[in-house]
CSV table of C-alpha atoms in Angstrom, one decimal:
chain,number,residue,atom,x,y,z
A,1,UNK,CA,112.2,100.7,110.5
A,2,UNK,CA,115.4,100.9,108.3
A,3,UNK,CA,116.3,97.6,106.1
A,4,UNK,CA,117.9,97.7,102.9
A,5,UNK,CA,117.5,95.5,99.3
A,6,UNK,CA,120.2,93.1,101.0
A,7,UNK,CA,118.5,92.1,103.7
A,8,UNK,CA,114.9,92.1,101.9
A,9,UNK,CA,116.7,89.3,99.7
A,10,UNK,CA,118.5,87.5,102.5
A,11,UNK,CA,115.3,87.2,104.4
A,12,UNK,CA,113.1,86.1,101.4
A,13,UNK,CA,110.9,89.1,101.6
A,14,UNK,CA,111.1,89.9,98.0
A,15,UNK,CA,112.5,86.9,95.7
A,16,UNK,CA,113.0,86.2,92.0
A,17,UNK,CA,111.6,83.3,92.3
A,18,UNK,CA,107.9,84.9,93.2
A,19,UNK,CA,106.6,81.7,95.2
A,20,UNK,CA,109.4,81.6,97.6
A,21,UNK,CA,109.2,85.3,98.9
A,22,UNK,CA,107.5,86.0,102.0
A,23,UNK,CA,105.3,89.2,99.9
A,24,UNK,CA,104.0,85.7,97.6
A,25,UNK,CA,102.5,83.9,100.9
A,26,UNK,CA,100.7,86.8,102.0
A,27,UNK,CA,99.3,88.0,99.1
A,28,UNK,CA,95.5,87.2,99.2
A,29,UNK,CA,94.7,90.5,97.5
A,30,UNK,CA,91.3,90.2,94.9
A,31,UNK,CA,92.9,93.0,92.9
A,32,UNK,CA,95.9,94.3,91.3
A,33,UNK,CA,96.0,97.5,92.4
A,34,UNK,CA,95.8,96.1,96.3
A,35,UNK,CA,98.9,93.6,95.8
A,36,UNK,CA,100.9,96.6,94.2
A,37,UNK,CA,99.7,98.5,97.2
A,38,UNK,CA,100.6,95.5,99.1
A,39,UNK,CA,103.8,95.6,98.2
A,40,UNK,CA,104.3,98.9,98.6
A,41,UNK,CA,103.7,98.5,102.5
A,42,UNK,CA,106.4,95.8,102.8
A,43,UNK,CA,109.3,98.3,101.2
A,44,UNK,CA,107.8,100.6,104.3
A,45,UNK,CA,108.1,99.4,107.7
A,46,UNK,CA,106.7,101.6,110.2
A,47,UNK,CA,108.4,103.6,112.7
A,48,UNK,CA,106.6,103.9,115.7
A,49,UNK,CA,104.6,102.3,118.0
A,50,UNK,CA,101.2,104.5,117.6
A,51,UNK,CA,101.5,103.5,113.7
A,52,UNK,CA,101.9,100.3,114.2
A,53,UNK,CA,99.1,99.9,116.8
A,54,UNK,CA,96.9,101.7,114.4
A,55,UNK,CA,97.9,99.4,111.5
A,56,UNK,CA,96.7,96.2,113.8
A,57,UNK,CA,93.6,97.5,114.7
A,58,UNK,CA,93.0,97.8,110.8
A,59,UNK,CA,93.8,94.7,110.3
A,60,UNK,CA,92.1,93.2,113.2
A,61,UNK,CA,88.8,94.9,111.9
A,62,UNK,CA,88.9,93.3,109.1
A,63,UNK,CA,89.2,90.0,110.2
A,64,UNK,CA,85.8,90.6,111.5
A,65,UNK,CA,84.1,91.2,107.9
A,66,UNK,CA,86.6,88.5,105.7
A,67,UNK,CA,83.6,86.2,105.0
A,68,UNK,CA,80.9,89.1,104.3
A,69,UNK,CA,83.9,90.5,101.6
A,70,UNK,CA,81.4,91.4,98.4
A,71,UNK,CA,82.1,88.7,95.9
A,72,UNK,CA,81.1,90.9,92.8
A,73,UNK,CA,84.4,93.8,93.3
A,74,UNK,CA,86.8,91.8,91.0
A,75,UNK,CA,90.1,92.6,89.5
A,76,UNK,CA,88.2,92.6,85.9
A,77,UNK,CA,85.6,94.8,87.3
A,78,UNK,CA,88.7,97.4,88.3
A,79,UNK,CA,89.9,97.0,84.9
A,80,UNK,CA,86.9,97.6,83.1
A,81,UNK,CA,86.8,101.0,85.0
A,82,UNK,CA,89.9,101.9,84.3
A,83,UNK,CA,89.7,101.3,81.0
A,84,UNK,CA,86.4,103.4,80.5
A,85,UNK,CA,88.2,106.0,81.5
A,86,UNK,CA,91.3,106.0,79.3
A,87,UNK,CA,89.0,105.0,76.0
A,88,UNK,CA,88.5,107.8,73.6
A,89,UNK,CA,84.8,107.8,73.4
A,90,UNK,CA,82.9,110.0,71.0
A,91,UNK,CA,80.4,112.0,73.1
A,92,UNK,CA,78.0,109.8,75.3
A,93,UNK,CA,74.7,111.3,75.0
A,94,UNK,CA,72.5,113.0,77.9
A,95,UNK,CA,69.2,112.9,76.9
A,96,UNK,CA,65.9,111.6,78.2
A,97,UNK,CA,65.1,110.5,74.8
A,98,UNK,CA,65.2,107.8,73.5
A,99,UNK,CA,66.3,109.2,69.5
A,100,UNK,CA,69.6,110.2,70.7
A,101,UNK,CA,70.5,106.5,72.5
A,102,UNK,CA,69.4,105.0,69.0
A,103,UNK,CA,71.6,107.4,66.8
A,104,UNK,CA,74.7,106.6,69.5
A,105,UNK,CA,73.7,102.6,69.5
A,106,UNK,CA,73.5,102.7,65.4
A,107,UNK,CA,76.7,104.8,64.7
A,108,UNK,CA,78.9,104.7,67.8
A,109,UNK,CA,78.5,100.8,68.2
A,110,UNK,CA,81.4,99.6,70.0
A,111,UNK,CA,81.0,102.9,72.3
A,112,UNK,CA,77.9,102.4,73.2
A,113,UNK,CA,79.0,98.8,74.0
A,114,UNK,CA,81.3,99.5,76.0
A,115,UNK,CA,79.5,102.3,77.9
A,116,UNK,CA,76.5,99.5,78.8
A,117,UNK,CA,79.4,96.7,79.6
A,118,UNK,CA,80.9,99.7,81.7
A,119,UNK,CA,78.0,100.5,83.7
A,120,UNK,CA,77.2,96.8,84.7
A,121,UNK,CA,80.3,96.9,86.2
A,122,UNK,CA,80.0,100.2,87.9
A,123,UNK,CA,76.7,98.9,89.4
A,124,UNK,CA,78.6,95.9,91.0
A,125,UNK,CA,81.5,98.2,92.2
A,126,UNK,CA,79.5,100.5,94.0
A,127,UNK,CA,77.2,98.1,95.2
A,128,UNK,CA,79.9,96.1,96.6
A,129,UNK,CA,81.5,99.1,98.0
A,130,UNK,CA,78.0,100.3,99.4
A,131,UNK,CA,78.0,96.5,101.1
A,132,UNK,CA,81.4,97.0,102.6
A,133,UNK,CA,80.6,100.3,104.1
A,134,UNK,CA,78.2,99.4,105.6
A,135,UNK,CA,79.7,95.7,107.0
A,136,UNK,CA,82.6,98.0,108.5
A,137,UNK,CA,80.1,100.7,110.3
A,138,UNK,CA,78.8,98.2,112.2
A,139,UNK,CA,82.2,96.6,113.4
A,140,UNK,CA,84.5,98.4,116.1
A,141,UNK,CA,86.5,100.9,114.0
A,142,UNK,CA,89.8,101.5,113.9
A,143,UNK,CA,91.3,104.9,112.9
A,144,UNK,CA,92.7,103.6,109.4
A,145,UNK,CA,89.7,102.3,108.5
A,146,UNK,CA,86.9,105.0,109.9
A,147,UNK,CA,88.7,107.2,108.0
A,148,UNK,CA,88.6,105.5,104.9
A,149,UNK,CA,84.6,105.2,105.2
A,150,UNK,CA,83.9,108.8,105.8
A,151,UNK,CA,85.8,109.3,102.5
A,152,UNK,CA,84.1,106.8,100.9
A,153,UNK,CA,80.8,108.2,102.2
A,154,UNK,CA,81.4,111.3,101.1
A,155,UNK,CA,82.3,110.0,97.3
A,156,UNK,CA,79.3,108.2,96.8
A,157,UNK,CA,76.8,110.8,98.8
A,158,UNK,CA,75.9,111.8,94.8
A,159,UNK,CA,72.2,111.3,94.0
A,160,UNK,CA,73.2,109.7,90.8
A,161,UNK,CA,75.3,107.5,92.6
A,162,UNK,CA,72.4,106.1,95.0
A,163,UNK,CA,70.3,105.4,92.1
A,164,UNK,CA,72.8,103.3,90.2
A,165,UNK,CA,73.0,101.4,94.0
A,166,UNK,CA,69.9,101.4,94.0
A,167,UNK,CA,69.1,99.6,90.6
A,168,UNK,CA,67.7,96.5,90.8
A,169,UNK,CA,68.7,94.9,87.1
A,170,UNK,CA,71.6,96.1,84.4
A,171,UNK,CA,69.3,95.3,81.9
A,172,UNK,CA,67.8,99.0,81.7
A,173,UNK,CA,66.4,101.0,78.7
A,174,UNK,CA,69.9,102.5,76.5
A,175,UNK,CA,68.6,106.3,77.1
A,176,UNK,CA,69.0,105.7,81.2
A,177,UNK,CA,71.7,103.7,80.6
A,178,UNK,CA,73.9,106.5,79.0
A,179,UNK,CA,72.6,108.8,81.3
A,180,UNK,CA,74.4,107.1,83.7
A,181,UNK,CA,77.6,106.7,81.3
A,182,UNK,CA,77.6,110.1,80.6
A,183,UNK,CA,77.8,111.0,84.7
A,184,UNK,CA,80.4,108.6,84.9
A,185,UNK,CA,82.5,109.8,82.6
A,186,UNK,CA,82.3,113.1,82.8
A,187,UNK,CA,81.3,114.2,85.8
A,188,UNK,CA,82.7,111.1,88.3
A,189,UNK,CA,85.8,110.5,87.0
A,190,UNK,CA,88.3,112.2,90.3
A,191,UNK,CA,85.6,110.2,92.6
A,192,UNK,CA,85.7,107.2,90.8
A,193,UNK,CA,89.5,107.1,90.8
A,194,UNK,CA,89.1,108.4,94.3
A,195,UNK,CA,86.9,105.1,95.3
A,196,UNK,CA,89.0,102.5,93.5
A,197,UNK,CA,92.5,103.9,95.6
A,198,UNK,CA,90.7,103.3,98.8
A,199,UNK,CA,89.2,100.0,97.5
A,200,UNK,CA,92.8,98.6,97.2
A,201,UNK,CA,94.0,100.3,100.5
A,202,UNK,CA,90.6,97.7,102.1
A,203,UNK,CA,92.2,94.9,99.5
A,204,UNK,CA,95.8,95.3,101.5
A,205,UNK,CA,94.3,95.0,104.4
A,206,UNK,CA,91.9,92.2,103.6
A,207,UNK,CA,94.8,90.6,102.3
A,208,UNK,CA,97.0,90.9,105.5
A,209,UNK,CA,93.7,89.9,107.9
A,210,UNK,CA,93.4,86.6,105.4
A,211,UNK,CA,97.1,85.8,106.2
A,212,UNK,CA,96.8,86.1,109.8
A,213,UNK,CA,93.6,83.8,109.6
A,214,UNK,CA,95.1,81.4,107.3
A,215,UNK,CA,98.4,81.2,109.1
A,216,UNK,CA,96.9,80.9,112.4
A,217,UNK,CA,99.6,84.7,113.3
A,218,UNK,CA,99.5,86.5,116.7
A,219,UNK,CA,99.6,90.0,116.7
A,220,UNK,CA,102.8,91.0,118.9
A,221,UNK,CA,103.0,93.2,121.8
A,222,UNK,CA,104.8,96.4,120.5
A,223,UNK,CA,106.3,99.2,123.0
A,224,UNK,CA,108.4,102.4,122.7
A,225,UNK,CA,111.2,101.6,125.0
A,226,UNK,CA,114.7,102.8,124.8
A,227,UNK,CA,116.6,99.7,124.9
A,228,UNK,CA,115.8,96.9,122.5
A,229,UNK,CA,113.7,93.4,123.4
A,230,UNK,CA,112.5,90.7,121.6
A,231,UNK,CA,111.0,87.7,123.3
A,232,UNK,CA,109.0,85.2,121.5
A,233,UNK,CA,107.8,81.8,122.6
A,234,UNK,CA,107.2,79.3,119.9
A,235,UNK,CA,108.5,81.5,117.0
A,236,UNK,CA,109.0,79.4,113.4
A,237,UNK,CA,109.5,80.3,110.0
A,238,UNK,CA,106.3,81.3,107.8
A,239,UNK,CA,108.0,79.8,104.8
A,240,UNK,CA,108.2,76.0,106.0
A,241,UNK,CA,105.4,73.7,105.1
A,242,UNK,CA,106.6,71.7,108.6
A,243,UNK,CA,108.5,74.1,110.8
A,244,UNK,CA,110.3,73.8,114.0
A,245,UNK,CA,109.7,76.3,116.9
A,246,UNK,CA,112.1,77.7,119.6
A,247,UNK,CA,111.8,80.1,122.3
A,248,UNK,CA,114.2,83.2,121.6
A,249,UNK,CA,115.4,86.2,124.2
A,250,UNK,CA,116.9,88.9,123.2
A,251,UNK,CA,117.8,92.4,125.6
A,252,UNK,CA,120.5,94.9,127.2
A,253,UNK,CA,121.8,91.8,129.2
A,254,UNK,CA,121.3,88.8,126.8
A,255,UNK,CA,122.2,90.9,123.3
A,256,UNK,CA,124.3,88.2,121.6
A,257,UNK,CA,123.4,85.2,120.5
A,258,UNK,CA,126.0,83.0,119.4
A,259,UNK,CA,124.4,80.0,117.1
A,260,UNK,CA,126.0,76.5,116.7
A,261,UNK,CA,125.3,73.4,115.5
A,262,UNK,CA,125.6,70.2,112.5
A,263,UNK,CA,125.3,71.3,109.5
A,264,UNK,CA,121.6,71.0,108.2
A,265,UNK,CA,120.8,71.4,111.5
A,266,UNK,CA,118.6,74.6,111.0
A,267,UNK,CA,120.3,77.1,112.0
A,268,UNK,CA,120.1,79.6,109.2
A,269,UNK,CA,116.7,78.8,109.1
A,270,UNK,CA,116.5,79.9,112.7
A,271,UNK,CA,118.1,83.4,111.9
A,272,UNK,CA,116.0,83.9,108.9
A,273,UNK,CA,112.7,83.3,111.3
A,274,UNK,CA,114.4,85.6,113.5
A,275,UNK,CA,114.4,88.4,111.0
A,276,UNK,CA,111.1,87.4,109.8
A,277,UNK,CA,109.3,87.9,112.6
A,278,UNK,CA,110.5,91.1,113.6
A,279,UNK,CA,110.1,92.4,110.0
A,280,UNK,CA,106.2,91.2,110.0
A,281,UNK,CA,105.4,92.7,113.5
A,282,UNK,CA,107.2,96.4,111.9
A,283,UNK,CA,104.3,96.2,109.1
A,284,UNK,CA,101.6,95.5,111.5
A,285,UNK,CA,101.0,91.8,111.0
A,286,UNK,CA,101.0,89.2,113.0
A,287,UNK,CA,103.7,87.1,113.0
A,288,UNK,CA,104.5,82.8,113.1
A,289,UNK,CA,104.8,82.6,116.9
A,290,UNK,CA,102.6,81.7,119.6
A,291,UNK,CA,103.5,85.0,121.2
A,292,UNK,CA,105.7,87.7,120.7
A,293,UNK,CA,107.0,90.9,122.9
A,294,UNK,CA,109.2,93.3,121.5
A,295,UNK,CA,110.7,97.0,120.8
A,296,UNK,CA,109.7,99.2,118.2
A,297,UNK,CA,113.5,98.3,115.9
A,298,UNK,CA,115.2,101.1,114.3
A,299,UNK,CA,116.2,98.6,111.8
A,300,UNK,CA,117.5,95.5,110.6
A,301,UNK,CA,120.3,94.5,108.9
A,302,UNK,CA,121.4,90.7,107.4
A,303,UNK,CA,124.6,89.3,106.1
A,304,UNK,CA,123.4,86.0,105.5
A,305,UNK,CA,123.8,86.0,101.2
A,306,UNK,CA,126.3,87.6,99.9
A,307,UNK,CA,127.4,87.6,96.5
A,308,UNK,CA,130.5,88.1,94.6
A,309,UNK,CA,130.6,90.9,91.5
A,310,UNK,CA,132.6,89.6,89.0
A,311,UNK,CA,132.4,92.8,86.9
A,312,UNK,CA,133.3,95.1,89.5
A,313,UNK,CA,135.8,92.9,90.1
A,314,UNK,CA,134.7,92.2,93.8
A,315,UNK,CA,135.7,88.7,95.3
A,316,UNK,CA,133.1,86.8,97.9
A,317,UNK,CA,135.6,87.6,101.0
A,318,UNK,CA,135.8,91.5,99.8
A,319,UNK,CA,132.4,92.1,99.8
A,320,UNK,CA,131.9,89.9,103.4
A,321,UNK,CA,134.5,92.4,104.5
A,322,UNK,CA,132.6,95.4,103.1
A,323,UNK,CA,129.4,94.1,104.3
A,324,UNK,CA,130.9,93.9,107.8
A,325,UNK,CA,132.2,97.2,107.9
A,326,UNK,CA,129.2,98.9,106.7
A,327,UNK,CA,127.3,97.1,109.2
A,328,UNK,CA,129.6,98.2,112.2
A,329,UNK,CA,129.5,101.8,111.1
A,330,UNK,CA,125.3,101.8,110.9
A,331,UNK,CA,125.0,99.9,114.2
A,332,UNK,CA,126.7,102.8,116.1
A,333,UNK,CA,124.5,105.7,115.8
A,334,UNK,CA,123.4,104.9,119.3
A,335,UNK,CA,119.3,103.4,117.6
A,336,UNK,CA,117.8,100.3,118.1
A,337,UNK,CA,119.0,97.6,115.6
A,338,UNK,CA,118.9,93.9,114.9
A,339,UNK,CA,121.5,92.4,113.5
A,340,UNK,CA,121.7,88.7,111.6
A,341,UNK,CA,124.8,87.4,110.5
A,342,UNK,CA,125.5,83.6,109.1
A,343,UNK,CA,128.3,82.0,108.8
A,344,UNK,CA,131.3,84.9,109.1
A,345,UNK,CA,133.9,85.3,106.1
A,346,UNK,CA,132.8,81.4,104.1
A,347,UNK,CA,134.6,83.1,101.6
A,348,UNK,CA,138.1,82.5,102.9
A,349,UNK,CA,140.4,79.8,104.7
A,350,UNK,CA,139.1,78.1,107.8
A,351,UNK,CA,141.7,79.4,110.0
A,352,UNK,CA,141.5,83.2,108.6
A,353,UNK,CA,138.1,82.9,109.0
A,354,UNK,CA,138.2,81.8,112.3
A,355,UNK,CA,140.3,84.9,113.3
A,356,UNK,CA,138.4,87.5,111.3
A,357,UNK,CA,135.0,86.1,112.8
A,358,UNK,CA,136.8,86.6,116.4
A,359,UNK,CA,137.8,89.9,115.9
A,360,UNK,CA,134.4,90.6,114.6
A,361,UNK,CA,132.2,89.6,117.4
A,362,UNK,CA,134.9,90.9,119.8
A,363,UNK,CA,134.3,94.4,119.0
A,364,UNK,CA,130.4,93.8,118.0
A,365,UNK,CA,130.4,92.9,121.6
């Protein structure tokens, strides 16, 4: 689905102020690398209804393991990795005797320190990662995530690898233990990067499951069709601490709705929900209502914020005008779109606003 930086703003999806933005309540991510993966899912709504099906039965598989999640795959651990692998070690010994470990432990101190707090962390990693594996094995697999475990599989299929799982204590004699630094530096390094990618694609999706479970979501019924639908009973904003919920219909014979009301009254509120919900169901999450039917959306488009550019030179009105315009000439390409608008032309006179906003939803009609 198309949407543009204007409408991620008008709809809260991204905000300055981090703990108002729609990406802020969602995040339950355990690691850097999944929120920045996170993220990037959000600035790439799907496009079809096969993608979107798949990324809900991800999702809805790992709802199933979210209290099982291994506790011991932190964001520090990731870091610790990552760091081991960017540090300019001297040469980590490979040697079944102990002489070597004790020249590297008396003149390579801080390496060697960091090699053994590196491999303690490595055993935690892969053992939580063994855990997970085998947690999402035993659940109904989705496509998205059976594919991630056969790649996982074959990453840690190593013999080195299953004896590091199969350690029972990080306290081990220095000449193993740099036996196993020296296989993970040189010799693991692709896999090891390899693992910790699909770790934080699991993290996004842990992170999206934990939202629907915290929020109390429902996954939306998505079709192909070639005219646009939305129908949602009991549909609310995820932002409100105490939200209102409405009933909304939207199709081929009922494609305009024109919202009024007191000021305060929550109608741009209403809008904003609107767009919400329509944006969450084109990532594959489920979204604030208690159920929800729609069209797979070619995009959305907002004109609920708009801002004057006082370098540029740009008044308020001129750049409602030029919002407007654009927004005609991208809804008639004959696809799918949803369209929010709030308050036509504030930025002039009551009574040239009154006929502008006429004109407007004369021809949008």
């Amino acid at each position: 689905m198309e949407i543009d930086k204007v409408t991620y703003y008008d709809l809260s999806i991204f905000n300055n102020e981090e703990e108002y933005s729609l990406l802020h309540r969602i995040n339950f991510c355990k690691t850097t690398g999944g929120a920045e993966r996170l993220q990037y899912l959000l600035t790439n709504p799907l496009h079809t209804e096969r993608e979107l099906n798949q990324t809900q039965e991800a999702i809805k598989q790992i709802q199933t393991v979210l209290q099982q999640w291994p506790a011991q795959i932190t964001n520090g651990t990731i870091l610790v990795l990552e760091k081991f692998y960017g540090y300019p070690f001297d040469k980590i010994p490979n040697s079944y005797s102990p002489f070597p470990a004790f020249m590297y432990r008396v003149f390579d101190t801080p390496d060697f320190g960091l090699v053994r707090y590196t491999v303690g962390h490595f055993m935690d990693f892969l053992k939580g990662m063994h855990h997970l594996l085998q947690l999402l094995r035993s659940t109904t697999s989705s496509t998205i995530i059976t594919a991630m475990v056969e790649d996982a599989d074959k990453l840690m299929k190593h013999a080195v690898i299953q004896q590091l799982i199969a350690e029972k204590s990080k306290k081990m004699n220095p000449a193993k233990m740099l036996r196993f630094g020296h296989y993970l530096r040189y010799e693991f390094k692709n896999e090891a990067e390899r693992l910790m990618q699909i770790y934080h694609k699991l993290d996004t999706y842990y992170s999206m499951a934990m939202a629907v479970q915290q929020f109390n979501l429902h996954f939306p019924d998505i079709k192909e069709s070639n005219e646009p639908v939305i129908q949602a009973q009991g549909l609310y904003h995820l932002l409100l601490q105490i939200p209102v919920a409405y009933d909304v219909t939207l199709n081929p014979q009922t494609n305009f709705i024109f919202l009024t009301g007191a000021n305060m009254a929550g109608k741009s509120t209403f809008i904003k929900a609107v767009g919400c919900a329509v944006y969450l169901a084109h990532v594959g999450m489920g979204v604030p209502a208690q159920s929800m039917q729609l069209s797979v959306f070619d995009g959305l488009l907002s004109n609920i914020q708009v801002q004057d550019n006082l370098v540029k030179g740009e008044s308020y009105f001129f750049n409602e005008v030029q919002r407007i315009k654009n927004t005609v000439l991208k809804i008639t390409d004959g696809r799918k779109w949803l369209v929010l608008i709030d308050e036509l032309f504030k930025g002039t006179n009551i009574q040239d606003a009154m006929h502008c906003s006429t004109a407007v939803i004369k021809g949008l009609l």
